[in-house]
Amino acid sequence: MKAVKTLGQFIIEKQADFPYAKGELSRLLRDIGIAAKIVNREISKAGLIDIIGETGEINTHGEQQKKMDVYANEQFISALQSGGECCIVVSEENDEHVYIDSEISKNAKYIVAIDPLDGSSNIDVNVSVGTIFSIYRRKSDEGKATLDDVLQKGTEQVAAGYVIYGSSTMLVYTTGKGVNGFTLDPSIGEFCLSHPEISVPNQGNTYSINEGYYTHLPAGVKKYIKYCQVEDDGTSRPYTSRYTGSMIADIHRNLIKGGIFIYPATSQYANGKLRLVYECNPMAFIVEQAGGKASDGYRRILDIEVTELHQRSAIFIGSQKMIEKAEEMMAEFLPENAKWISGLNEKLNGVGQIN
Ligand code: AHG
Ligand code: MN
Ligand code: MN
């Protein structure tokens, strides 16, 4: 019989990868794992108790806030507060960054960005939802951390992960040394290592995009969708289309089986819908660590300058070859303001040069 390795054991083992680490990051990951178990417990009861439905409040982005969004937000913030390793939390559910003002968190080194519940509109209909988190080291050494500590590029992440509350509950994370996945064993209440060293296939046969927006999509995306649908034995096309409305569920599937997830700019959302800091960057870090690619159609997600907490970005993420193919088609229809895309001329290789 194979020995079970729990998330806690794994985190302690991996601490040796960071010779100067004092265990703060490990404790932070542990705190997130605890909150995830509490949120999981409530989500699994969502159909039974009167916790589903809307609060009647509208969040920062003008969306209806679901009760579970609020509950998950509170649970993660409170776990980070009692853990003492995090000084600021940036959350989809809070307009401003939230200071953790307790005595023990004052000099904490880490900043956590979270989407406490991703795909929350799926809660009422029993489709998988998730939590996304991203961890940064604060830039300043001491004193009260500021917004400047928070606005860091995706390349600065020290860890990122997600929890998927699905047919089973999993926690998947990276600290920049590969990606590992843990499945919650409800009988012992522990996340157990089930998917060591996840690697995303270079090429998949699934594409995930909301095709209902077809008329509003950029020309390059329309061309890519048509490419996915064409019959071609050599490249196993047509590809399969899968889109749940929970980014976590779609990216998790593509991470394991290969595939591409796209949430592009549309005429409704000029910069896409998804948020850079707590949706795109953590998922990009994880997918890159698994050998995949994440881009806004033109440039690497992790290199995008962060200027606002709730900044949005288009995203193309998943199997390397599929992202490259989509980027190739995006480059054929460059927006007028494309000059800012550094390194683009080199990448275009003579196709559609911009001056
Ligand atoms: P959230 O529930 O955190 O607001 O995120 C929902 C996101 C993402 O998970 C999903 O892929 C996307 O919104 C779906 O949007 P559309 O309905 O516009 O396709
Ligand atoms: Mn989300
Ligand atoms: Mn959310």
mmCIF file of C-alpha atoms and ligand atoms in Angstrom:
data_model
loop_
_atom_site.group_PDB
_atom_site.id
_atom_site.type_symbol
_atom_site.label_atom_id
_atom_site.label_comp_id
_atom_site.label_asym_id
_atom_site.label_seq_id
_atom_site.Cartn_x
_atom_site.Cartn_y
_atom_site.Cartn_z
ATOM 1 C CA MET A 1 0.000 0.000 0.000
ATOM 2 C CA LYS A 2 1.287 3.454 -0.901
ATOM 3 C CA ALA A 3 1.932 5.836 1.997
ATOM 4 C CA VAL A 4 -0.349 8.853 2.114
ATOM 5 C CA LYS A 5 1.365 12.240 2.132
ATOM 6 C CA THR A 6 -0.702 15.088 3.515
ATOM 7 C CA LEU A 7 -0.454 18.706 2.399
ATOM 8 C CA GLY A 8 1.018 19.582 5.799
ATOM 9 C CA GLN A 9 3.757 16.950 5.514
ATOM 10 C CA PHE A 10 4.527 17.958 1.939
ATOM 11 C CA ILE A 11 4.816 21.654 2.805
ATOM 12 C CA ILE A 12 7.266 20.916 5.631
ATOM 13 C CA GLU A 13 9.331 18.647 3.370
ATOM 14 C CA LYS A 14 9.500 21.326 0.688
ATOM 15 C CA GLN A 15 10.616 24.006 3.105
ATOM 16 C CA ALA A 16 14.138 22.713 2.555
ATOM 17 C CA ASP A 17 13.895 24.083 -1.031
ATOM 18 C CA PHE A 18 14.167 27.571 0.477
ATOM 19 C CA PRO A 19 17.346 27.504 2.582
ATOM 20 C CA TYR A 20 16.783 30.875 4.242
ATOM 21 C CA ALA A 21 13.077 30.465 4.791
ATOM 22 C CA LYS A 22 11.900 30.558 8.375
ATOM 23 C CA GLY A 23 8.680 28.713 7.717
ATOM 24 C CA GLU A 24 6.429 31.736 7.232
ATOM 25 C CA LEU A 25 5.407 30.771 3.710
ATOM 26 C CA SER A 26 4.736 27.217 4.845
ATOM 27 C CA ARG A 27 2.497 28.514 7.613
ATOM 28 C CA LEU A 28 0.709 30.792 5.176
ATOM 29 C CA LEU A 29 -0.023 27.874 2.846
ATOM 30 C CA ARG A 30 -1.217 25.858 5.799
ATOM 31 C CA ASP A 31 -3.613 28.673 6.831
ATOM 32 C CA ILE A 32 -5.037 28.793 3.304
ATOM 33 C CA GLY A 33 -5.496 25.008 3.368
ATOM 34 C CA ILE A 34 -7.458 25.265 6.626
ATOM 35 C CA ALA A 35 -9.777 27.985 5.283
ATOM 36 C CA ALA A 36 -10.286 25.916 2.128
ATOM 37 C CA LYS A 37 -11.537 22.995 4.228
ATOM 38 C CA ILE A 38 -14.039 25.207 6.042
ATOM 39 C CA VAL A 39 -15.297 26.735 2.783
ATOM 40 C CA ASN A 40 -15.505 23.248 1.269
ATOM 41 C CA ARG A 41 -17.673 22.090 4.153
ATOM 42 C CA GLU A 42 -20.155 24.906 3.557
ATOM 43 C CA ILE A 43 -20.147 24.541 -0.227
ATOM 44 C CA SER A 44 -20.920 20.853 0.026
ATOM 45 C CA LYS A 45 -24.016 21.775 2.056
ATOM 46 C CA ALA A 46 -25.081 24.553 -0.292
ATOM 47 C CA GLY A 47 -28.103 22.659 -1.578
ATOM 48 C CA LEU A 48 -29.248 21.787 1.928
ATOM 49 C CA ILE A 49 -29.278 25.027 3.794
ATOM 50 C CA ASP A 50 -30.434 28.488 3.085
ATOM 51 C CA ILE A 51 -26.992 29.798 2.310
ATOM 52 C CA ILE A 52 -27.397 29.954 -1.434
ATOM 53 C CA GLY A 53 -29.082 32.911 -3.092
ATOM 54 C CA GLU A 54 -28.077 36.509 -3.329
ATOM 55 C CA THR A 55 -27.242 38.959 -0.546
ATOM 56 C CA GLY A 56 -28.816 41.799 -2.483
ATOM 57 C CA GLU A 57 -25.470 43.625 -2.334
ATOM 58 C CA ILE A 58 -23.512 44.594 -5.431
ATOM 59 C CA ASN A 59 -19.711 44.128 -5.258
ATOM 60 C CA THR A 60 -16.906 46.298 -6.681
ATOM 61 C CA HIS A 61 -17.573 45.139 -10.213
ATOM 62 C CA GLY A 62 -21.309 45.726 -10.183
ATOM 63 C CA GLU A 63 -22.061 42.012 -9.936
ATOM 64 C CA GLN A 64 -24.547 40.437 -7.580
ATOM 65 C CA GLN A 65 -22.652 39.163 -4.586
ATOM 66 C CA LYS A 66 -23.643 35.655 -3.611
ATOM 67 C CA LYS A 67 -23.785 34.694 0.050
ATOM 68 C CA MET A 68 -21.077 32.110 -0.465
ATOM 69 C CA ASP A 69 -18.777 34.772 -1.999
ATOM 70 C CA VAL A 70 -19.068 36.746 1.206
ATOM 71 C CA TYR A 71 -18.703 33.691 3.418
ATOM 72 C CA ALA A 72 -15.595 32.448 1.583
ATOM 73 C CA ASN A 73 -14.055 35.924 1.674
ATOM 74 C CA GLU A 74 -14.569 36.135 5.430
ATOM 75 C CA GLN A 75 -13.158 32.670 6.031
ATOM 76 C CA PHE A 76 -9.950 33.261 4.061
ATOM 77 C CA ILE A 77 -9.359 36.679 5.582
ATOM 78 C CA SER A 78 -9.979 35.375 9.082
ATOM 79 C CA ALA A 79 -7.619 32.390 8.576
ATOM 80 C CA LEU A 80 -4.920 34.774 7.325
ATOM 81 C CA GLN A 81 -5.561 37.063 10.275
ATOM 82 C CA SER A 82 -5.140 34.354 12.888
ATOM 83 C CA GLY A 83 -2.150 32.844 11.082
ATOM 84 C CA GLY A 84 -0.158 36.082 11.408
ATOM 85 C CA GLU A 85 1.991 35.728 8.260
ATOM 86 C CA CYS A 86 0.051 38.089 5.990
ATOM 87 C CA CYS A 87 -0.110 41.893 6.313
ATOM 88 C CA ILE A 88 -2.455 42.766 3.431
ATOM 89 C CA VAL A 89 -5.182 40.890 1.592
ATOM 90 C CA VAL A 90 -6.416 41.931 -1.840
ATOM 91 C CA SER A 91 -9.754 40.339 -2.614
ATOM 92 C CA GLU A 92 -12.228 40.407 -5.449
ATOM 93 C CA GLU A 93 -14.863 41.118 -2.831
ATOM 94 C CA ASN A 94 -13.229 44.224 -1.332
ATOM 95 C CA ASP A 95 -12.827 47.557 -3.157
ATOM 96 C CA GLU A 96 -9.608 48.392 -1.323
ATOM 97 C CA HIS A 97 -6.781 46.265 -0.022
ATOM 98 C CA VAL A 98 -7.518 45.008 3.482
ATOM 99 C CA TYR A 99 -4.941 45.521 6.245
ATOM 100 C CA ILE A 100 -4.556 42.704 8.724
ATOM 101 C CA ASP A 101 -4.159 44.857 11.780
ATOM 102 C CA SER A 102 -3.557 42.313 14.493
ATOM 103 C CA GLU A 103 -0.466 42.547 16.711
ATOM 104 C CA ILE A 104 1.065 39.361 15.238
ATOM 105 C CA SER A 105 0.542 40.423 11.595
ATOM 106 C CA LYS A 106 2.100 43.874 11.894
ATOM 107 C CA ASN A 107 5.480 42.871 10.551
ATOM 108 C CA ALA A 108 4.273 39.999 8.407
ATOM 109 C CA LYS A 109 6.193 39.631 5.144
ATOM 110 C CA TYR A 110 3.493 38.417 2.816
ATOM 111 C CA ILE A 111 0.648 39.838 0.787
ATOM 112 C CA VAL A 112 -2.153 37.568 -0.391
ATOM 113 C CA ALA A 113 -4.473 38.221 -3.334
ATOM 114 C CA ILE A 114 -7.608 36.071 -3.569
ATOM 115 C CA ASP A 115 -10.676 35.355 -5.575
ATOM 116 C CA PRO A 116 -12.472 33.684 -2.665
ATOM 117 C CA LEU A 117 -15.082 32.055 -4.878
ATOM 118 C CA ASP A 118 -14.561 31.725 -8.595
ATOM 119 C CA GLY A 119 -17.543 30.735 -10.716
ATOM 120 C CA SER A 120 -19.961 31.612 -7.942
ATOM 121 C CA SER A 121 -22.939 31.818 -10.301
ATOM 122 C CA ASN A 122 -22.519 28.035 -10.595
ATOM 123 C CA ILE A 123 -23.130 27.408 -6.889
ATOM 124 C CA ASP A 124 -26.899 27.282 -7.288
ATOM 125 C CA VAL A 125 -26.643 24.621 -9.981
ATOM 126 C CA ASN A 126 -24.046 22.319 -8.435
ATOM 127 C CA VAL A 127 -21.264 22.965 -10.954
ATOM 128 C CA SER A 128 -17.658 23.139 -9.709
ATOM 129 C CA VAL A 129 -16.459 26.406 -8.185
ATOM 130 C CA GLY A 130 -13.063 27.372 -6.825
ATOM 131 C CA THR A 131 -10.807 29.669 -4.841
ATOM 132 C CA ILE A 132 -7.718 31.275 -6.390
ATOM 133 C CA PHE A 133 -4.813 32.686 -4.387
ATOM 134 C CA SER A 134 -1.561 34.445 -5.096
ATOM 135 C CA ILE A 135 1.230 35.243 -2.634
ATOM 136 C CA TYR A 136 3.779 38.082 -2.839
ATOM 137 C CA ARG A 137 6.560 39.163 -0.542
ATOM 138 C CA ARG A 138 6.050 42.787 0.487
ATOM 139 C CA LYS A 139 8.599 45.152 -1.077
ATOM 140 C CA SER A 140 9.211 47.341 1.969
ATOM 141 C CA ASP A 141 11.108 45.861 4.924
ATOM 142 C CA GLU A 142 9.226 47.376 7.807
ATOM 143 C CA GLY A 143 6.466 49.727 8.880
ATOM 144 C CA LYS A 144 2.975 49.613 7.555
ATOM 145 C CA ALA A 145 2.899 48.082 4.061
ATOM 146 C CA THR A 146 1.397 50.298 1.356
ATOM 147 C CA LEU A 147 -0.392 49.983 -1.965
ATOM 148 C CA ASP A 148 3.035 50.102 -3.580
ATOM 149 C CA ASP A 149 3.873 46.811 -1.847
ATOM 150 C CA VAL A 150 0.794 45.313 -3.384
ATOM 151 C CA LEU A 151 1.142 46.416 -7.019
ATOM 152 C CA GLN A 152 3.674 43.861 -8.200
ATOM 153 C CA LYS A 153 3.986 42.054 -11.499
ATOM 154 C CA GLY A 154 2.979 38.414 -11.767
ATOM 155 C CA THR A 155 6.639 37.432 -12.107
ATOM 156 C CA GLU A 156 7.103 38.505 -8.458
ATOM 157 C CA GLN A 157 4.706 35.879 -7.090
ATOM 158 C CA VAL A 158 6.336 33.564 -4.568
ATOM 159 C CA ALA A 159 3.453 31.108 -4.590
ATOM 160 C CA ALA A 160 0.048 30.662 -6.154
ATOM 161 C CA GLY A 161 -2.660 28.070 -6.074
ATOM 162 C CA TYR A 162 -6.291 27.210 -6.372
ATOM 163 C CA VAL A 163 -8.835 25.026 -4.698
ATOM 164 C CA ILE A 164 -11.456 23.331 -6.840
ATOM 165 C CA TYR A 165 -14.648 22.309 -5.073
ATOM 166 C CA GLY A 166 -15.717 19.692 -7.600
ATOM 167 C CA SER A 167 -16.669 16.032 -7.710
ATOM 168 C CA SER A 168 -13.792 15.864 -5.275
ATOM 169 C CA THR A 169 -12.083 18.851 -3.671
ATOM 170 C CA MET A 170 -8.515 19.549 -4.689
ATOM 171 C CA LEU A 171 -5.844 22.057 -3.773
ATOM 172 C CA VAL A 172 -3.203 22.704 -6.431
ATOM 173 C CA TYR A 173 -0.262 25.003 -5.794
ATOM 174 C CA THR A 174 3.193 26.081 -6.840
ATOM 175 C CA THR A 175 6.045 27.872 -5.122
ATOM 176 C CA GLY A 176 7.931 28.179 -8.414
ATOM 177 C CA LYS A 177 9.291 24.638 -8.321
ATOM 178 C CA GLY A 178 6.651 22.726 -10.231
ATOM 179 C CA VAL A 179 2.992 22.153 -9.487
ATOM 180 C CA ASN A 180 1.475 19.624 -7.107
ATOM 181 C CA GLY A 181 -2.135 18.670 -6.511
ATOM 182 C CA PHE A 182 -3.770 17.365 -3.330
ATOM 183 C CA THR A 183 -7.196 15.764 -3.047
ATOM 184 C CA LEU A 184 -9.233 16.214 0.103
ATOM 185 C CA ASP A 185 -9.969 12.912 1.793
ATOM 186 C CA PRO A 186 -13.144 13.772 3.701
ATOM 187 C CA SER A 187 -12.806 10.731 5.956
ATOM 188 C CA ILE A 188 -9.621 12.109 7.529
ATOM 189 C CA GLY A 189 -10.148 15.792 6.713
ATOM 190 C CA GLU A 190 -6.758 16.096 5.013
ATOM 191 C CA PHE A 191 -5.566 17.137 1.579
ATOM 192 C CA CYS A 192 -3.459 14.199 0.330
ATOM 193 C CA LEU A 193 -0.895 14.328 -2.474
ATOM 194 C CA SER A 194 -2.687 12.822 -5.472
ATOM 195 C CA HIS A 195 -1.230 14.664 -8.484
ATOM 196 C CA PRO A 196 2.550 15.083 -7.993
ATOM 197 C CA GLU A 197 4.453 17.242 -10.499
ATOM 198 C CA ILE A 198 1.559 18.137 -12.758
ATOM 199 C CA SER A 199 2.597 18.726 -16.324
ATOM 200 C CA VAL A 200 0.286 20.165 -18.955
ATOM 201 C CA PRO A 201 0.482 18.416 -22.344
ATOM 202 C CA ASN A 202 2.011 20.666 -25.035
ATOM 203 C CA GLN A 203 -1.005 20.111 -27.203
ATOM 204 C CA GLY A 204 -4.559 19.225 -26.235
ATOM 205 C CA ASN A 205 -7.814 18.853 -28.102
ATOM 206 C CA THR A 206 -10.153 20.947 -25.965
ATOM 207 C CA TYR A 207 -10.913 24.647 -26.320
ATOM 208 C CA SER A 208 -12.828 26.666 -23.736
ATOM 209 C CA ILE A 209 -14.368 30.024 -24.587
ATOM 210 C CA ASN A 210 -17.814 31.574 -24.253
ATOM 211 C CA GLU A 211 -18.847 31.286 -27.888
ATOM 212 C CA GLY A 212 -22.096 33.083 -27.134
ATOM 213 C CA TYR A 213 -20.078 36.293 -27.476
ATOM 214 C CA TYR A 214 -18.968 35.334 -30.995
ATOM 215 C CA THR A 215 -20.098 38.531 -32.713
ATOM 216 C CA HIS A 216 -18.289 40.608 -30.063
ATOM 217 C CA LEU A 217 -14.972 38.744 -30.306
ATOM 218 C CA PRO A 218 -11.767 40.129 -31.859
ATOM 219 C CA ALA A 219 -11.056 38.922 -35.413
ATOM 220 C CA GLY A 220 -8.012 36.876 -34.290
ATOM 221 C CA VAL A 221 -10.124 34.930 -31.774
ATOM 222 C CA LYS A 222 -12.851 34.303 -34.346
ATOM 223 C CA LYS A 223 -10.228 32.918 -36.692
ATOM 224 C CA TYR A 224 -8.822 30.682 -33.939
ATOM 225 C CA ILE A 225 -12.288 29.318 -33.081
ATOM 226 C CA LYS A 226 -12.850 28.454 -36.743
ATOM 227 C CA TYR A 227 -9.407 26.783 -36.789
ATOM 228 C CA CYS A 228 -10.463 24.638 -33.782
ATOM 229 C CA GLN A 229 -13.598 23.546 -35.634
ATOM 230 C CA VAL A 230 -12.011 22.549 -38.935
ATOM 231 C CA GLU A 231 -11.525 18.857 -39.672
ATOM 232 C CA ASP A 232 -7.853 17.862 -39.858
ATOM 233 C CA ASP A 233 -6.632 14.381 -38.970
ATOM 234 C CA GLY A 234 -2.999 15.449 -38.557
ATOM 235 C CA THR A 235 -3.857 17.782 -35.675
ATOM 236 C CA SER A 236 -6.858 15.830 -34.308
ATOM 237 C CA ARG A 237 -9.263 18.580 -35.234
ATOM 238 C CA PRO A 238 -12.042 19.440 -34.752
ATOM 239 C CA TYR A 239 -11.270 20.018 -31.084
ATOM 240 C CA THR A 240 -13.847 19.515 -28.357
ATOM 241 C CA SER A 241 -15.500 22.579 -26.855
ATOM 242 C CA ARG A 242 -15.897 22.721 -23.037
ATOM 243 C CA TYR A 243 -16.890 25.835 -21.082
ATOM 244 C CA THR A 244 -18.405 25.733 -17.590
ATOM 245 C CA GLY A 245 -18.511 29.389 -16.495
ATOM 246 C CA SER A 246 -15.981 28.551 -13.755
ATOM 247 C CA MET A 247 -12.501 29.430 -14.959
ATOM 248 C CA ILE A 248 -11.009 27.154 -12.309
ATOM 249 C CA ALA A 249 -12.933 24.130 -13.554
ATOM 250 C CA ASP A 250 -12.005 24.806 -17.173
ATOM 251 C CA ILE A 251 -8.335 25.481 -16.491
ATOM 252 C CA HIS A 252 -8.043 22.553 -14.082
ATOM 253 C CA ARG A 253 -9.328 20.179 -16.768
ATOM 254 C CA ASN A 254 -7.019 21.671 -19.375
ATOM 255 C CA LEU A 255 -4.074 21.478 -16.958
ATOM 256 C CA ILE A 256 -4.548 17.740 -16.574
ATOM 257 C CA LYS A 257 -5.646 16.825 -20.107
ATOM 258 C CA GLY A 258 -4.305 19.660 -22.250
ATOM 259 C CA GLY A 259 -6.337 22.418 -23.854
ATOM 260 C CA ILE A 260 -6.756 26.156 -24.173
ATOM 261 C CA PHE A 261 -8.942 28.527 -22.140
ATOM 262 C CA ILE A 262 -9.648 31.950 -23.604
ATOM 263 C CA TYR A 263 -11.381 34.951 -22.076
ATOM 264 C CA PRO A 264 -10.540 37.617 -24.631
ATOM 265 C CA ALA A 265 -11.328 41.297 -24.872
ATOM 266 C CA THR A 266 -14.888 41.671 -26.150
ATOM 267 C CA SER A 267 -16.838 44.707 -27.229
ATOM 268 C CA GLN A 268 -18.389 44.666 -23.746
ATOM 269 C CA TYR A 269 -15.082 44.280 -21.856
ATOM 270 C CA ALA A 270 -12.271 46.115 -23.647
ATOM 271 C CA ASN A 271 -9.656 44.444 -21.408
ATOM 272 C CA GLY A 272 -11.441 41.167 -20.980
ATOM 273 C CA LYS A 273 -13.433 40.339 -17.859
ATOM 274 C CA LEU A 274 -11.011 38.461 -15.662
ATOM 275 C CA ARG A 275 -8.905 40.219 -13.063
ATOM 276 C CA LEU A 276 -5.134 40.251 -13.420
ATOM 277 C CA VAL A 277 -4.084 40.226 -9.762
ATOM 278 C CA TYR A 278 -6.169 37.409 -8.321
ATOM 279 C CA GLU A 279 -7.390 35.473 -11.378
ATOM 280 C CA CYS A 280 -4.982 35.728 -14.331
ATOM 281 C CA ASN A 281 -1.597 36.016 -12.583
ATOM 282 C CA PRO A 282 -1.967 33.084 -10.177
ATOM 283 C CA MET A 283 -3.344 30.821 -12.908
ATOM 284 C CA ALA A 284 -0.585 31.944 -15.291
ATOM 285 C CA PHE A 285 2.087 31.160 -12.687
ATOM 286 C CA ILE A 286 0.640 27.685 -12.084
ATOM 287 C CA VAL A 287 0.206 26.856 -15.772
ATOM 288 C CA GLU A 288 3.722 28.070 -16.655
ATOM 289 C CA GLN A 289 5.130 26.017 -13.795
ATOM 290 C CA ALA A 290 3.359 23.001 -15.286
ATOM 291 C CA GLY A 291 5.016 23.675 -18.650
ATOM 292 C CA GLY A 292 2.137 25.579 -20.264
ATOM 293 C CA LYS A 293 1.735 29.167 -21.410
ATOM 294 C CA ALA A 294 -0.388 32.195 -20.509
ATOM 295 C CA SER A 295 -0.725 35.306 -22.614
ATOM 296 C CA ASP A 296 -3.114 38.198 -23.217
ATOM 297 C CA GLY A 297 -3.017 37.276 -26.884
ATOM 298 C CA TYR A 298 0.176 39.248 -27.494
ATOM 299 C CA ARG A 299 2.396 39.153 -24.420
ATOM 300 C CA ARG A 300 3.093 37.045 -21.360
ATOM 301 C CA ILE A 301 0.506 37.618 -18.597
ATOM 302 C CA LEU A 302 3.146 37.567 -15.845
ATOM 303 C CA ASP A 303 5.006 40.499 -17.453
ATOM 304 C CA ILE A 304 2.033 42.861 -17.511
ATOM 305 C CA GLU A 305 2.516 45.980 -15.379
ATOM 306 C CA VAL A 306 0.059 46.070 -12.464
ATOM 307 C CA THR A 307 -1.351 49.538 -11.842
ATOM 308 C CA GLU A 308 -4.709 48.805 -10.194
ATOM 309 C CA LEU A 309 -5.938 46.198 -7.736
ATOM 310 C CA HIS A 310 -8.909 45.192 -9.857
ATOM 311 C CA GLN A 311 -7.255 45.571 -13.258
ATOM 312 C CA ARG A 312 -8.629 43.308 -15.966
ATOM 313 C CA SER A 313 -6.802 41.406 -18.673
ATOM 314 C CA ALA A 314 -7.639 39.225 -21.623
ATOM 315 C CA ILE A 315 -6.237 35.727 -21.132
ATOM 316 C CA PHE A 316 -5.212 32.807 -23.354
ATOM 317 C CA ILE A 317 -3.936 30.008 -21.138
ATOM 318 C CA GLY A 318 -3.086 26.313 -21.361
ATOM 319 C CA SER A 319 -1.119 24.014 -23.654
ATOM 320 C CA GLN A 320 1.932 25.755 -25.099
ATOM 321 C CA LYS A 321 1.348 24.944 -28.766
ATOM 322 C CA MET A 322 -2.301 25.935 -28.635
ATOM 323 C CA ILE A 323 -1.499 29.333 -27.086
ATOM 324 C CA GLU A 324 1.181 29.923 -29.715
ATOM 325 C CA LYS A 325 -1.278 29.115 -32.490
ATOM 326 C CA ALA A 326 -3.854 31.528 -31.060
ATOM 327 C CA GLU A 327 -1.194 34.257 -30.637
ATOM 328 C CA GLU A 328 -0.188 33.780 -34.261
ATOM 329 C CA MET A 329 -3.757 34.501 -35.340
ATOM 330 C CA MET A 330 -4.122 37.428 -32.920
ATOM 331 C CA ALA A 331 -1.001 38.956 -34.464
ATOM 332 C CA GLU A 332 -2.638 38.973 -37.894
ATOM 333 C CA PHE A 333 -5.246 41.451 -36.638
ATOM 334 C CA LEU A 334 -3.341 43.838 -34.423
ATOM 335 C CA PRO A 335 -5.208 46.596 -32.632
ATOM 336 C CA GLU A 336 -4.252 50.136 -33.665
ATOM 337 C CA ASN A 337 -2.580 50.802 -30.318
ATOM 338 C CA ALA A 338 -0.377 47.708 -30.520
ATOM 339 C CA LYS A 339 2.927 49.620 -30.504
ATOM 340 C CA TRP A 340 3.247 49.145 -26.743
ATOM 341 C CA ILE A 341 3.633 45.406 -27.059
ATOM 342 C CA SER A 342 7.348 45.081 -26.483
ATOM 343 C CA GLY A 343 9.155 42.486 -28.517
ATOM 344 C CA LEU A 344 6.161 42.109 -30.802
ATOM 345 C CA ASN A 345 7.986 42.816 -34.044
ATOM 346 C CA GLU A 346 10.479 40.060 -33.254
ATOM 347 C CA LYS A 347 7.651 37.695 -32.401
ATOM 348 C CA LEU A 348 5.706 38.484 -35.564
ATOM 349 C CA ASN A 349 8.568 37.277 -37.695
ATOM 350 C CA GLY A 350 7.696 39.507 -40.598
ATOM 351 C CA VAL A 351 3.906 38.967 -40.436
ATOM 352 C CA GLY A 352 2.009 42.236 -39.863
ATOM 353 C CA GLN A 353 4.969 44.354 -38.672
ATOM 354 C CA ILE A 354 4.133 47.482 -36.726
ATOM 355 C CA ASN A 355 6.206 50.648 -36.702
HETATM 356 P P1 AHG B 1 -16.319 35.089 -10.457
HETATM 357 O O1 AHG B 1 -17.359 34.077 -10.083
HETATM 358 O O2 AHG B 1 -15.143 35.113 -9.510
HETATM 359 O O3 AHG B 1 -16.885 36.460 -10.719
HETATM 360 O O4 AHG B 1 -15.639 34.619 -11.839
HETATM 361 C C1 AHG B 1 -16.434 34.191 -12.913
HETATM 362 C C2 AHG B 1 -15.557 34.239 -14.119
HETATM 363 C C3 AHG B 1 -14.838 32.943 -14.475
HETATM 364 O O5 AHG B 1 -14.753 31.994 -13.490
HETATM 365 C C4 AHG B 1 -15.594 32.438 -15.676
HETATM 366 O O6 AHG B 1 -14.750 31.751 -16.552
HETATM 367 C C5 AHG B 1 -16.152 33.681 -16.281
HETATM 368 O O7 AHG B 1 -16.353 34.570 -15.230
HETATM 369 C C6 AHG B 1 -17.440 33.446 -16.982
HETATM 370 O O8 AHG B 1 -17.849 34.626 -17.578
HETATM 371 P P2 AHG B 1 -18.903 34.634 -18.769
HETATM 372 O O9 AHG B 1 -20.225 34.268 -18.174
HETATM 373 O O10 AHG B 1 -18.861 36.047 -19.285
HETATM 374 O O11 AHG B 1 -18.440 33.641 -19.826
HETATM 375 MN MN MN B 2 -13.384 34.649 -10.517
HETATM 376 MN MN MN B 3 -15.201 35.407 -7.363
#
